[in-house]
C-alpha positions as CSV (number, residue, x, y, z in Angstrom):
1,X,33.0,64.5,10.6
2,X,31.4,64.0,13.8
3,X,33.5,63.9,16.9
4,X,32.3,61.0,19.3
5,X,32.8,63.0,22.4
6,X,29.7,65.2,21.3
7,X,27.6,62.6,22.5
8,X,28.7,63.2,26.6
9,X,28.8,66.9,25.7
10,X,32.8,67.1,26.1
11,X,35.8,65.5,27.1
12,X,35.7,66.6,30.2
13,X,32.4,64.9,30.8
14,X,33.8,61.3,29.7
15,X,36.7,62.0,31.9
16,X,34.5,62.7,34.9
17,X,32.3,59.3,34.1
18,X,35.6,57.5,33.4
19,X,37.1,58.4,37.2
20,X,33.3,57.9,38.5
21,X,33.7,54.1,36.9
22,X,37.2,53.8,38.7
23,X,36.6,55.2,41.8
24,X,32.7,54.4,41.9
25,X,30.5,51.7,44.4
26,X,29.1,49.0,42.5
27,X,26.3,50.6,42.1
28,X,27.8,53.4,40.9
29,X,29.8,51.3,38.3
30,X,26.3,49.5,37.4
31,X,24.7,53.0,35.9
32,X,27.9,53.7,34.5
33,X,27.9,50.8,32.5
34,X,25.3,51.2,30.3
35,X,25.7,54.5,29.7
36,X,29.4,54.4,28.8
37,X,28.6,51.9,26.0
38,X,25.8,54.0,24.8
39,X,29.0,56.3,23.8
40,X,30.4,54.7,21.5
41,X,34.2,54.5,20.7
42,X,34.8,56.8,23.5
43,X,32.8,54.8,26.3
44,X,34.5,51.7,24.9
45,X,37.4,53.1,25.2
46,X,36.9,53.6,28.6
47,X,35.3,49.8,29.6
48,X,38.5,48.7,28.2
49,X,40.4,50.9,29.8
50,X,38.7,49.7,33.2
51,X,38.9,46.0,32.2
52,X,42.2,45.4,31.5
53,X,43.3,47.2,34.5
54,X,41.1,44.8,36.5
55,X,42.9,41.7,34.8
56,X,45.0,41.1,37.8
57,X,42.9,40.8,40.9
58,X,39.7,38.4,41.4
59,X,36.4,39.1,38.9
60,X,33.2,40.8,40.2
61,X,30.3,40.9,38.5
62,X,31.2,44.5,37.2
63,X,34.1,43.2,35.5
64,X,31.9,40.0,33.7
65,X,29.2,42.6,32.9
66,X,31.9,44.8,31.0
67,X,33.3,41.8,29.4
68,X,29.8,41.1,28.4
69,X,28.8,44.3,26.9
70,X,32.3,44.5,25.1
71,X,31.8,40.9,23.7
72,X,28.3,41.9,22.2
73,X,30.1,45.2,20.6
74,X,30.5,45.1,16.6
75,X,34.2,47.3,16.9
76,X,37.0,45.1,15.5
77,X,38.9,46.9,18.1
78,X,36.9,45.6,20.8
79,X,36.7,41.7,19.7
80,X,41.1,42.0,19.0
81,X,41.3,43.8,22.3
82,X,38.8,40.7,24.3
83,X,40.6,38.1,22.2
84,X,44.2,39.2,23.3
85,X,43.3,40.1,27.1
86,X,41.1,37.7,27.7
87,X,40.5,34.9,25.4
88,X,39.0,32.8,28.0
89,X,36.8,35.2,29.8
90,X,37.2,36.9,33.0
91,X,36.6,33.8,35.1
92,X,39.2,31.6,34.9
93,X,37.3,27.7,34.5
94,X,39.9,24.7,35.3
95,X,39.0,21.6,34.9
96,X,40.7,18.5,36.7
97,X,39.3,16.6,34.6
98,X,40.4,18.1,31.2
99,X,36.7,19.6,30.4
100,X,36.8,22.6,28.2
101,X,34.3,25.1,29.9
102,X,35.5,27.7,26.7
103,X,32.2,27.0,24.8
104,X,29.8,27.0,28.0
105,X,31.7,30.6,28.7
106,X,31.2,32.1,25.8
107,X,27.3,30.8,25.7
108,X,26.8,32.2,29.0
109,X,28.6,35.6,28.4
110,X,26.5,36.0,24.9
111,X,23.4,34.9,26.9
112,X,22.6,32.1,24.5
């Protein structure tokens, strides 16, 4: 069986990317991205990881682009993980008016 963490050549590696991620500029964060999903379970792991520690405090555009690549992801994991956290997004929409923005969301974040 192949371990996942082969792909960033050890675990030390994905630590080092996870901690750049964390402590990272934006830009920073926005070549991390990418390449952190390109991992697999392990990067995944990882974006999640980041996300949900994020829940709390105002979204960037880092945090909608995570929830983004996470939402397009085929783990199981991922979609139980999205639908738990954050079943309406990372942006919270109220409406005054009673409009649910939940379908518009979800368009937008799988780029429909």
């Amino acid at each position: 069986m192949t371990d996942p963490m082969t792909l960033s050549g050890n675990v030390n590696d994905i630590d080092t990317l996870r901690i750049q991620l964390i402590d990272g500029s934006e830009k920073v964060q926005q070549q991390l991205i990418p390449q952190l999903a390109g991992l697999g379970d392990g990067g995944f792991d990882i974006l999640r990881e980041f996300l949900y520690n994020r829940r709390e405090t105002p979204a960037t555009w880092v945090d909608g682009k995570i929830y983004q690549i996470l939402l397009h992801s085929n783990c199981d994991r991922t979609q139980d993980f999205l639908q738990t956290h954050f079943p309406n997004g990372v942006v919270p929409l109220k409406s005054d008016c009673a409009i649910d923005y939940k379908p518009l969301q979800q368009s937008l974040a799988k780029q429909e």
